[in-house]
């Protein structure tokens, strides 16, 4: 079931659209966010390539899985407002909820310019202060002709790509080493994206409450601390 579900909806140019959507140069605002890496560096939890990989792996299997499932569900056509409520319930930290909506608002602007769609317009009207970023990501993927699995891949890559890029700036980490971290995580990204797409397929039949709600309490706590810093390099 997961395979047929994930394969549905792919259209001409869809793979190229996935590259556009996942490109770090896509103007969705992600460059201003570290995905928790800045606070982890300050706390001494990320110091080099090995600890960056540990951080990213943990983030991938928690936040990455949750956001990827939400994105896949939105790409599959589930009610985006119900998914936005589900995302809120899965984001206990106020700082992270604000970040998700800020990123969602920025992604919405870029997505509507790249792939105009009535669904994106309707969500923008219903959530003028911004919907959660993975929900917008899923709708953007759907508008671009991508599959739910593609949306999940974009979300899981973002969940680790952001911290890896931030670590280069925060630690003056060798960018080749940071890229090697992402390459080593590729099999885990495959696994998590597949699990997210399968979860979205279940949610299509059973409702969004069945979507994963993997938690990362330390990320929640440090996001609140980071938001109170008077000086920081990244917004989150």
PDB file of C-alpha atoms in Angstrom:
ATOM      1  CA  UNK A   1       0.000   0.000   0.000  1.00  0.00           C
ATOM      2  CA  UNK A   2       2.800   2.409   0.882  1.00  0.00           C
ATOM      3  CA  UNK A   3       4.484   1.887  -2.489  1.00  0.00           C
ATOM      4  CA  UNK A   4       1.401   2.622  -4.584  1.00  0.00           C
ATOM      5  CA  UNK A   5       0.494   5.544  -2.339  1.00  0.00           C
ATOM      6  CA  UNK A   6       3.974   7.029  -2.633  1.00  0.00           C
ATOM      7  CA  UNK A   7       4.019   6.626  -6.402  1.00  0.00           C
ATOM      8  CA  UNK A   8       0.721   8.401  -6.980  1.00  0.00           C
ATOM      9  CA  UNK A   9       0.658  11.839  -8.526  1.00  0.00           C
ATOM     10  CA  UNK A  10       4.126  12.102 -10.065  1.00  0.00           C
ATOM     11  CA  UNK A  11       3.968  14.258 -13.168  1.00  0.00           C
ATOM     12  CA  UNK A  12       6.230  15.559 -15.937  1.00  0.00           C
ATOM     13  CA  UNK A  13       9.130  17.507 -14.485  1.00  0.00           C
ATOM     14  CA  UNK A  14       8.353  16.334 -10.964  1.00  0.00           C
ATOM     15  CA  UNK A  15      11.870  15.132 -10.158  1.00  0.00           C
ATOM     16  CA  UNK A  16      13.309  18.453 -11.285  1.00  0.00           C
ATOM     17  CA  UNK A  17      10.691  20.234  -9.171  1.00  0.00           C
ATOM     18  CA  UNK A  18      11.883  18.249  -6.155  1.00  0.00           C
ATOM     19  CA  UNK A  19      15.404  19.556  -6.740  1.00  0.00           C
ATOM     20  CA  UNK A  20      14.058  23.109  -6.842  1.00  0.00           C
ATOM     21  CA  UNK A  21      12.009  22.627  -3.682  1.00  0.00           C
ATOM     22  CA  UNK A  22      14.868  21.029  -1.718  1.00  0.00           C
ATOM     23  CA  UNK A  23      17.531  23.465  -2.957  1.00  0.00           C
ATOM     24  CA  UNK A  24      19.016  25.536  -0.146  1.00  0.00           C
ATOM     25  CA  UNK A  25      18.808  28.545  -2.471  1.00  0.00           C
ATOM     26  CA  UNK A  26      15.017  28.273  -2.740  1.00  0.00           C
ATOM     27  CA  UNK A  27      13.901  31.507  -0.996  1.00  0.00           C
ATOM     28  CA  UNK A  28      12.015  29.852   1.857  1.00  0.00           C
ATOM     29  CA  UNK A  29      13.972  31.449   4.714  1.00  0.00           C
ATOM     30  CA  UNK A  30      15.688  28.312   5.984  1.00  0.00           C
ATOM     31  CA  UNK A  31      19.164  29.874   5.794  1.00  0.00           C
ATOM     32  CA  UNK A  32      18.352  31.986   8.874  1.00  0.00           C
ATOM     33  CA  UNK A  33      17.635  28.932  11.052  1.00  0.00           C
ATOM     34  CA  UNK A  34      20.032  26.371  12.495  1.00  0.00           C
ATOM     35  CA  UNK A  35      17.523  23.687  13.512  1.00  0.00           C
ATOM     36  CA  UNK A  36      18.782  23.828  17.083  1.00  0.00           C
ATOM     37  CA  UNK A  37      22.430  23.560  16.120  1.00  0.00           C
ATOM     38  CA  UNK A  38      23.406  26.984  17.459  1.00  0.00           C
ATOM     39  CA  UNK A  39      22.215  26.144  20.967  1.00  0.00           C
ATOM     40  CA  UNK A  40      23.822  22.696  20.730  1.00  0.00           C
ATOM     41  CA  UNK A  41      27.152  24.222  19.725  1.00  0.00           C
ATOM     42  CA  UNK A  42      26.983  26.691  22.607  1.00  0.00           C
ATOM     43  CA  UNK A  43      26.257  23.832  25.020  1.00  0.00           C
ATOM     44  CA  UNK A  44      29.170  21.790  23.721  1.00  0.00           C
ATOM     45  CA  UNK A  45      27.007  19.039  22.243  1.00  0.00           C
ATOM     46  CA  UNK A  46      28.220  19.731  18.703  1.00  0.00           C
ATOM     47  CA  UNK A  47      31.984  20.179  18.459  1.00  0.00           C
ATOM     48  CA  UNK A  48      33.042  18.350  15.293  1.00  0.00           C
ATOM     49  CA  UNK A  49      31.833  16.153  12.468  1.00  0.00           C
ATOM     50  CA  UNK A  50      31.189  13.146  14.705  1.00  0.00           C
ATOM     51  CA  UNK A  51      29.001  15.038  17.151  1.00  0.00           C
ATOM     52  CA  UNK A  52      27.258  16.860  14.315  1.00  0.00           C
ATOM     53  CA  UNK A  53      26.329  13.474  12.866  1.00  0.00           C
ATOM     54  CA  UNK A  54      24.982  12.303  16.238  1.00  0.00           C
ATOM     55  CA  UNK A  55      22.893  15.467  16.549  1.00  0.00           C
ATOM     56  CA  UNK A  56      21.535  15.203  13.005  1.00  0.00           C
ATOM     57  CA  UNK A  57      20.741  11.507  13.379  1.00  0.00           C
ATOM     58  CA  UNK A  58      18.721  12.176  16.505  1.00  0.00           C
ATOM     59  CA  UNK A  59      16.935  15.094  14.876  1.00  0.00           C
ATOM     60  CA  UNK A  60      16.192  12.996  11.791  1.00  0.00           C
ATOM     61  CA  UNK A  61      14.431  10.239  13.745  1.00  0.00           C
ATOM     62  CA  UNK A  62      12.365  12.651  15.860  1.00  0.00           C
ATOM     63  CA  UNK A  63      11.570  16.053  14.376  1.00  0.00           C
ATOM     64  CA  UNK A  64      12.467  14.818  10.912  1.00  0.00           C
ATOM     65  CA  UNK A  65      10.021  11.911  11.013  1.00  0.00           C
ATOM     66  CA  UNK A  66       7.204  14.049  12.404  1.00  0.00           C
ATOM     67  CA  UNK A  67       7.585  16.867   9.895  1.00  0.00           C
ATOM     68  CA  UNK A  68       8.086  14.482   6.976  1.00  0.00           C
ATOM     69  CA  UNK A  69       4.849  12.660   7.783  1.00  0.00           C
ATOM     70  CA  UNK A  70       2.957  15.949   7.963  1.00  0.00           C
ATOM     71  CA  UNK A  71       4.431  17.043   4.633  1.00  0.00           C
ATOM     72  CA  UNK A  72       3.609  13.713   3.001  1.00  0.00           C
ATOM     73  CA  UNK A  73       0.053  13.853   4.322  1.00  0.00           C
ATOM     74  CA  UNK A  74      -0.440  17.353   2.915  1.00  0.00           C
ATOM     75  CA  UNK A  75       0.977  16.227  -0.432  1.00  0.00           C
ATOM     76  CA  UNK A  76      -1.479  13.325  -0.393  1.00  0.00           C
ATOM     77  CA  UNK A  77      -4.433  15.683  -0.130  1.00  0.00           C
ATOM     78  CA  UNK A  78      -5.391  15.484   3.553  1.00  0.00           C
ATOM     79  CA  UNK A  79      -7.132  18.568   4.973  1.00  0.00           C
ATOM     80  CA  UNK A  80      -4.340  21.133   5.484  1.00  0.00           C
ATOM     81  CA  UNK A  81      -6.164  22.883   8.331  1.00  0.00           C
ATOM     82  CA  UNK A  82      -6.520  19.601  10.211  1.00  0.00           C
ATOM     83  CA  UNK A  83      -2.839  18.930   9.542  1.00  0.00           C
ATOM     84  CA  UNK A  84      -1.933  22.402  10.785  1.00  0.00           C
ATOM     85  CA  UNK A  85      -3.749  21.635  14.034  1.00  0.00           C
ATOM     86  CA  UNK A  86      -1.928  18.294  14.195  1.00  0.00           C
ATOM     87  CA  UNK A  87       1.387  20.087  13.719  1.00  0.00           C
ATOM     88  CA  UNK A  88       0.532  22.478  16.546  1.00  0.00           C
ATOM     89  CA  UNK A  89      -0.191  19.543  18.848  1.00  0.00           C
ATOM     90  CA  UNK A  90       3.172  18.007  17.953  1.00  0.00           C
ATOM     91  CA  UNK A  91       5.130  21.198  18.621  1.00  0.00           C
ATOM     92  CA  UNK A  92       4.949  21.850  22.383  1.00  0.00           C
ATOM     93  CA  UNK A  93       7.581  24.604  22.531  1.00  0.00           C
ATOM     94  CA  UNK A  94       6.147  28.072  21.791  1.00  0.00           C
ATOM     95  CA  UNK A  95       9.435  29.168  20.210  1.00  0.00           C
ATOM     96  CA  UNK A  96       9.331  26.263  17.761  1.00  0.00           C
ATOM     97  CA  UNK A  97       5.670  26.870  16.935  1.00  0.00           C
ATOM     98  CA  UNK A  98       6.500  30.490  16.120  1.00  0.00           C
ATOM     99  CA  UNK A  99       9.475  29.381  14.019  1.00  0.00           C
ATOM    100  CA  UNK A 100       7.392  26.808  12.120  1.00  0.00           C
ATOM    101  CA  UNK A 101       4.754  29.393  11.254  1.00  0.00           C
ATOM    102  CA  UNK A 102       7.336  32.015  10.297  1.00  0.00           C
ATOM    103  CA  UNK A 103       9.015  29.536   7.967  1.00  0.00           C
ATOM    104  CA  UNK A 104       5.629  28.445   6.662  1.00  0.00           C
ATOM    105  CA  UNK A 105       4.739  32.032   5.793  1.00  0.00           C
ATOM    106  CA  UNK A 106       8.011  32.527   3.916  1.00  0.00           C
ATOM    107  CA  UNK A 107       7.707  29.186   2.110  1.00  0.00           C
ATOM    108  CA  UNK A 108       4.142  30.064   1.159  1.00  0.00           C
ATOM    109  CA  UNK A 109       5.328  33.199  -0.636  1.00  0.00           C
ATOM    110  CA  UNK A 110       7.959  31.277  -2.566  1.00  0.00           C
ATOM    111  CA  UNK A 111       5.696  28.331  -3.358  1.00  0.00           C
ATOM    112  CA  UNK A 112       2.834  30.480  -4.635  1.00  0.00           C
ATOM    113  CA  UNK A 113       5.249  32.239  -6.960  1.00  0.00           C
ATOM    114  CA  UNK A 114       6.753  28.985  -8.232  1.00  0.00           C
ATOM    115  CA  UNK A 115       3.675  26.740  -8.365  1.00  0.00           C
ATOM    116  CA  UNK A 116       0.446  28.787  -8.112  1.00  0.00           C
ATOM    117  CA  UNK A 117      -2.449  26.712  -6.799  1.00  0.00           C
ATOM    118  CA  UNK A 118      -5.881  27.204  -5.299  1.00  0.00           C
ATOM    119  CA  UNK A 119      -4.926  25.006  -2.336  1.00  0.00           C
ATOM    120  CA  UNK A 120      -1.979  27.228  -1.433  1.00  0.00           C
ATOM    121  CA  UNK A 121      -4.138  30.328  -1.829  1.00  0.00           C
ATOM    122  CA  UNK A 122      -6.828  28.865   0.437  1.00  0.00           C
ATOM    123  CA  UNK A 123      -4.351  27.941   3.169  1.00  0.00           C
ATOM    124  CA  UNK A 124      -2.723  31.375   2.985  1.00  0.00           C
ATOM    125  CA  UNK A 125      -6.138  32.986   3.433  1.00  0.00           C
ATOM    126  CA  UNK A 126      -7.062  30.684   6.321  1.00  0.00           C
ATOM    127  CA  UNK A 127      -3.728  31.117   8.109  1.00  0.00           C
ATOM    128  CA  UNK A 128      -2.624  34.703   7.330  1.00  0.00           C
ATOM    129  CA  UNK A 129       0.022  34.591  10.086  1.00  0.00           C
ATOM    130  CA  UNK A 130       1.471  31.432   8.588  1.00  0.00           C
ATOM    131  CA  UNK A 131       0.689  27.736   8.611  1.00  0.00           C
ATOM    132  CA  UNK A 132       3.218  25.223   9.903  1.00  0.00           C
ATOM    133  CA  UNK A 133       6.091  24.854   7.471  1.00  0.00           C
ATOM    134  CA  UNK A 134       5.759  21.092   6.761  1.00  0.00           C
ATOM    135  CA  UNK A 135       2.084  21.516   5.873  1.00  0.00           C
ATOM    136  CA  UNK A 136       2.962  24.267   3.404  1.00  0.00           C
ATOM    137  CA  UNK A 137       5.831  22.122   2.110  1.00  0.00           C
ATOM    138  CA  UNK A 138       3.435  19.271   1.393  1.00  0.00           C
ATOM    139  CA  UNK A 139       0.967  21.517  -0.430  1.00  0.00           C
ATOM    140  CA  UNK A 140       3.807  23.025  -2.442  1.00  0.00           C
ATOM    141  CA  UNK A 141       4.974  19.537  -3.375  1.00  0.00           C
ATOM    142  CA  UNK A 142       1.452  18.602  -4.465  1.00  0.00           C
ATOM    143  CA  UNK A 143       1.167  21.792  -6.532  1.00  0.00           C
ATOM    144  CA  UNK A 144       4.492  20.936  -8.191  1.00  0.00           C
ATOM    145  CA  UNK A 145       3.236  17.465  -9.162  1.00  0.00           C
ATOM    146  CA  UNK A 146       5.324  15.636  -6.568  1.00  0.00           C
ATOM    147  CA  UNK A 147       4.429  12.455  -4.664  1.00  0.00           C
ATOM    148  CA  UNK A 148       3.907  12.221  -0.898  1.00  0.00           C
ATOM    149  CA  UNK A 149       7.218  10.353  -0.715  1.00  0.00           C
ATOM    150  CA  UNK A 150       8.940  13.252  -2.484  1.00  0.00           C
ATOM    151  CA  UNK A 151       7.534  15.694   0.063  1.00  0.00           C
ATOM    152  CA  UNK A 152       8.819  13.434   2.835  1.00  0.00           C
ATOM    153  CA  UNK A 153      12.283  13.414   1.271  1.00  0.00           C
ATOM    154  CA  UNK A 154      12.331  17.215   1.085  1.00  0.00           C
ATOM    155  CA  UNK A 155      11.382  17.412   4.773  1.00  0.00           C
ATOM    156  CA  UNK A 156      13.909  14.859   6.014  1.00  0.00           C
ATOM    157  CA  UNK A 157      16.711  16.428   4.020  1.00  0.00           C
ATOM    158  CA  UNK A 158      15.853  19.834   5.434  1.00  0.00           C
ATOM    159  CA  UNK A 159      15.825  18.421   8.972  1.00  0.00           C
ATOM    160  CA  UNK A 160      19.518  17.545   8.731  1.00  0.00           C
ATOM    161  CA  UNK A 161      20.748  19.852   5.990  1.00  0.00           C
ATOM    162  CA  UNK A 162      19.964  22.979   8.001  1.00  0.00           C
ATOM    163  CA  UNK A 163      22.010  21.984  11.076  1.00  0.00           C
ATOM    164  CA  UNK A 164      24.882  20.735   8.906  1.00  0.00           C
ATOM    165  CA  UNK A 165      25.075  24.029   7.019  1.00  0.00           C
ATOM    166  CA  UNK A 166      24.802  25.993  10.261  1.00  0.00           C
ATOM    167  CA  UNK A 167      27.645  23.999  11.822  1.00  0.00           C
ATOM    168  CA  UNK A 168      29.958  25.125   9.029  1.00  0.00           C
ATOM    169  CA  UNK A 169      29.337  28.733  10.031  1.00  0.00           C
ATOM    170  CA  UNK A 170      29.210  28.189  13.776  1.00  0.00           C
ATOM    171  CA  UNK A 171      32.313  26.003  14.117  1.00  0.00           C
ATOM    172  CA  UNK A 172      34.202  26.910  10.945  1.00  0.00           C
ATOM    173  CA  UNK A 173      33.702  23.216  10.223  1.00  0.00           C
ATOM    174  CA  UNK A 174      35.203  21.975   6.988  1.00  0.00           C
ATOM    175  CA  UNK A 175      32.285  22.018   4.509  1.00  0.00           C
ATOM    176  CA  UNK A 176      33.579  18.762   3.005  1.00  0.00           C
ATOM    177  CA  UNK A 177      33.221  17.142   6.417  1.00  0.00           C
ATOM    178  CA  UNK A 178      29.681  18.500   6.831  1.00  0.00           C
ATOM    179  CA  UNK A 179      28.753  17.134   3.403  1.00  0.00           C
ATOM    180  CA  UNK A 180      30.232  13.760   4.339  1.00  0.00           C
ATOM    181  CA  UNK A 181      27.960  13.731   7.403  1.00  0.00           C
ATOM    182  CA  UNK A 182      24.916  14.162   5.156  1.00  0.00           C
ATOM    183  CA  UNK A 183      26.163  11.431   2.818  1.00  0.00           C
ATOM    184  CA  UNK A 184      26.530   8.997   5.729  1.00  0.00           C
ATOM    185  CA  UNK A 185      22.990   9.836   6.827  1.00  0.00           C
ATOM    186  CA  UNK A 186      21.520   9.063   3.390  1.00  0.00           C
ATOM    187  CA  UNK A 187      20.415   5.486   4.238  1.00  0.00           C
ATOM    188  CA  UNK A 188      18.683   6.744   7.390  1.00  0.00           C
ATOM    189  CA  UNK A 189      16.994   9.487   5.355  1.00  0.00           C
ATOM    190  CA  UNK A 190      15.663   6.812   2.985  1.00  0.00           C
ATOM    191  CA  UNK A 191      14.248   4.878   5.925  1.00  0.00           C
ATOM    192  CA  UNK A 192      12.632   7.861   7.607  1.00  0.00           C
ATOM    193  CA  UNK A 193      11.134   9.203   4.374  1.00  0.00           C
ATOM    194  CA  UNK A 194       9.624   5.800   3.628  1.00  0.00           C
ATOM    195  CA  UNK A 195       8.198   5.536   7.144  1.00  0.00           C
ATOM    196  CA  UNK A 196       6.739   9.036   6.854  1.00  0.00           C
ATOM    197  CA  UNK A 197       5.053   8.271   3.529  1.00  0.00           C
ATOM    198  CA  UNK A 198       3.612   5.045   4.950  1.00  0.00           C
ATOM    199  CA  UNK A 199       2.298   6.950   7.977  1.00  0.00           C
ATOM    200  CA  UNK A 200       0.657   9.482   5.667  1.00  0.00           C
ATOM    201  CA  UNK A 201      -1.038   6.638   3.809  1.00  0.00           C
ATOM    202  CA  UNK A 202      -2.464   5.362   7.091  1.00  0.00           C
ATOM    203  CA  UNK A 203      -3.583   8.862   8.024  1.00  0.00           C
ATOM    204  CA  UNK A 204      -5.491   9.134   4.754  1.00  0.00           C
ATOM    205  CA  UNK A 205      -7.610   6.217   5.911  1.00  0.00           C
ATOM    206  CA  UNK A 206      -7.636   6.695   9.685  1.00  0.00           C
ATOM    207  CA  UNK A 207      -7.160  10.440  10.243  1.00  0.00           C
ATOM    208  CA  UNK A 208      -4.244  12.777  11.026  1.00  0.00           C
ATOM    209  CA  UNK A 209      -4.208  11.788  14.700  1.00  0.00           C
ATOM    210  CA  UNK A 210      -2.402   8.602  13.613  1.00  0.00           C
ATOM    211  CA  UNK A 211       0.591  10.554  12.269  1.00  0.00           C
ATOM    212  CA  UNK A 212       3.899  10.189  14.149  1.00  0.00           C
ATOM    213  CA  UNK A 213       4.502  12.438  17.136  1.00  0.00           C
ATOM    214  CA  UNK A 214       8.160  11.662  17.809  1.00  0.00           C
ATOM    215  CA  UNK A 215       9.466  14.037  20.479  1.00  0.00           C
ATOM    216  CA  UNK A 216      12.838  15.698  21.063  1.00  0.00           C
ATOM    217  CA  UNK A 217      12.465  17.310  24.510  1.00  0.00           C
ATOM    218  CA  UNK A 218      16.010  18.673  24.591  1.00  0.00           C
ATOM    219  CA  UNK A 219      15.410  20.522  21.323  1.00  0.00           C
ATOM    220  CA  UNK A 220      12.193  21.947  22.792  1.00  0.00           C
ATOM    221  CA  UNK A 221      13.989  23.165  25.934  1.00  0.00           C
ATOM    222  CA  UNK A 222      16.993  24.636  24.142  1.00  0.00           C
ATOM    223  CA  UNK A 223      14.744  26.379  21.596  1.00  0.00           C
ATOM    224  CA  UNK A 224      13.152  28.360  24.414  1.00  0.00           C
ATOM    225  CA  UNK A 225      16.553  29.228  25.884  1.00  0.00           C
ATOM    226  CA  UNK A 226      17.921  30.200  22.473  1.00  0.00           C
ATOM    227  CA  UNK A 227      14.946  32.468  21.754  1.00  0.00           C
ATOM    228  CA  UNK A 228      15.863  34.506  24.851  1.00  0.00           C
ATOM    229  CA  UNK A 229      19.485  35.100  23.852  1.00  0.00           C
ATOM    230  CA  UNK A 230      20.109  38.821  23.313  1.00  0.00           C
ATOM    231  CA  UNK A 231      22.633  38.093  20.547  1.00  0.00           C
ATOM    232  CA  UNK A 232      22.546  35.079  18.223  1.00  0.00           C
ATOM    233  CA  UNK A 233      23.627  34.246  14.701  1.00  0.00           C
ATOM    234  CA  UNK A 234      20.493  32.299  13.777  1.00  0.00           C
ATOM    235  CA  UNK A 235      16.806  32.977  14.433  1.00  0.00           C
ATOM    236  CA  UNK A 236      16.341  29.453  15.794  1.00  0.00           C
TER     237      UNK A 236
END
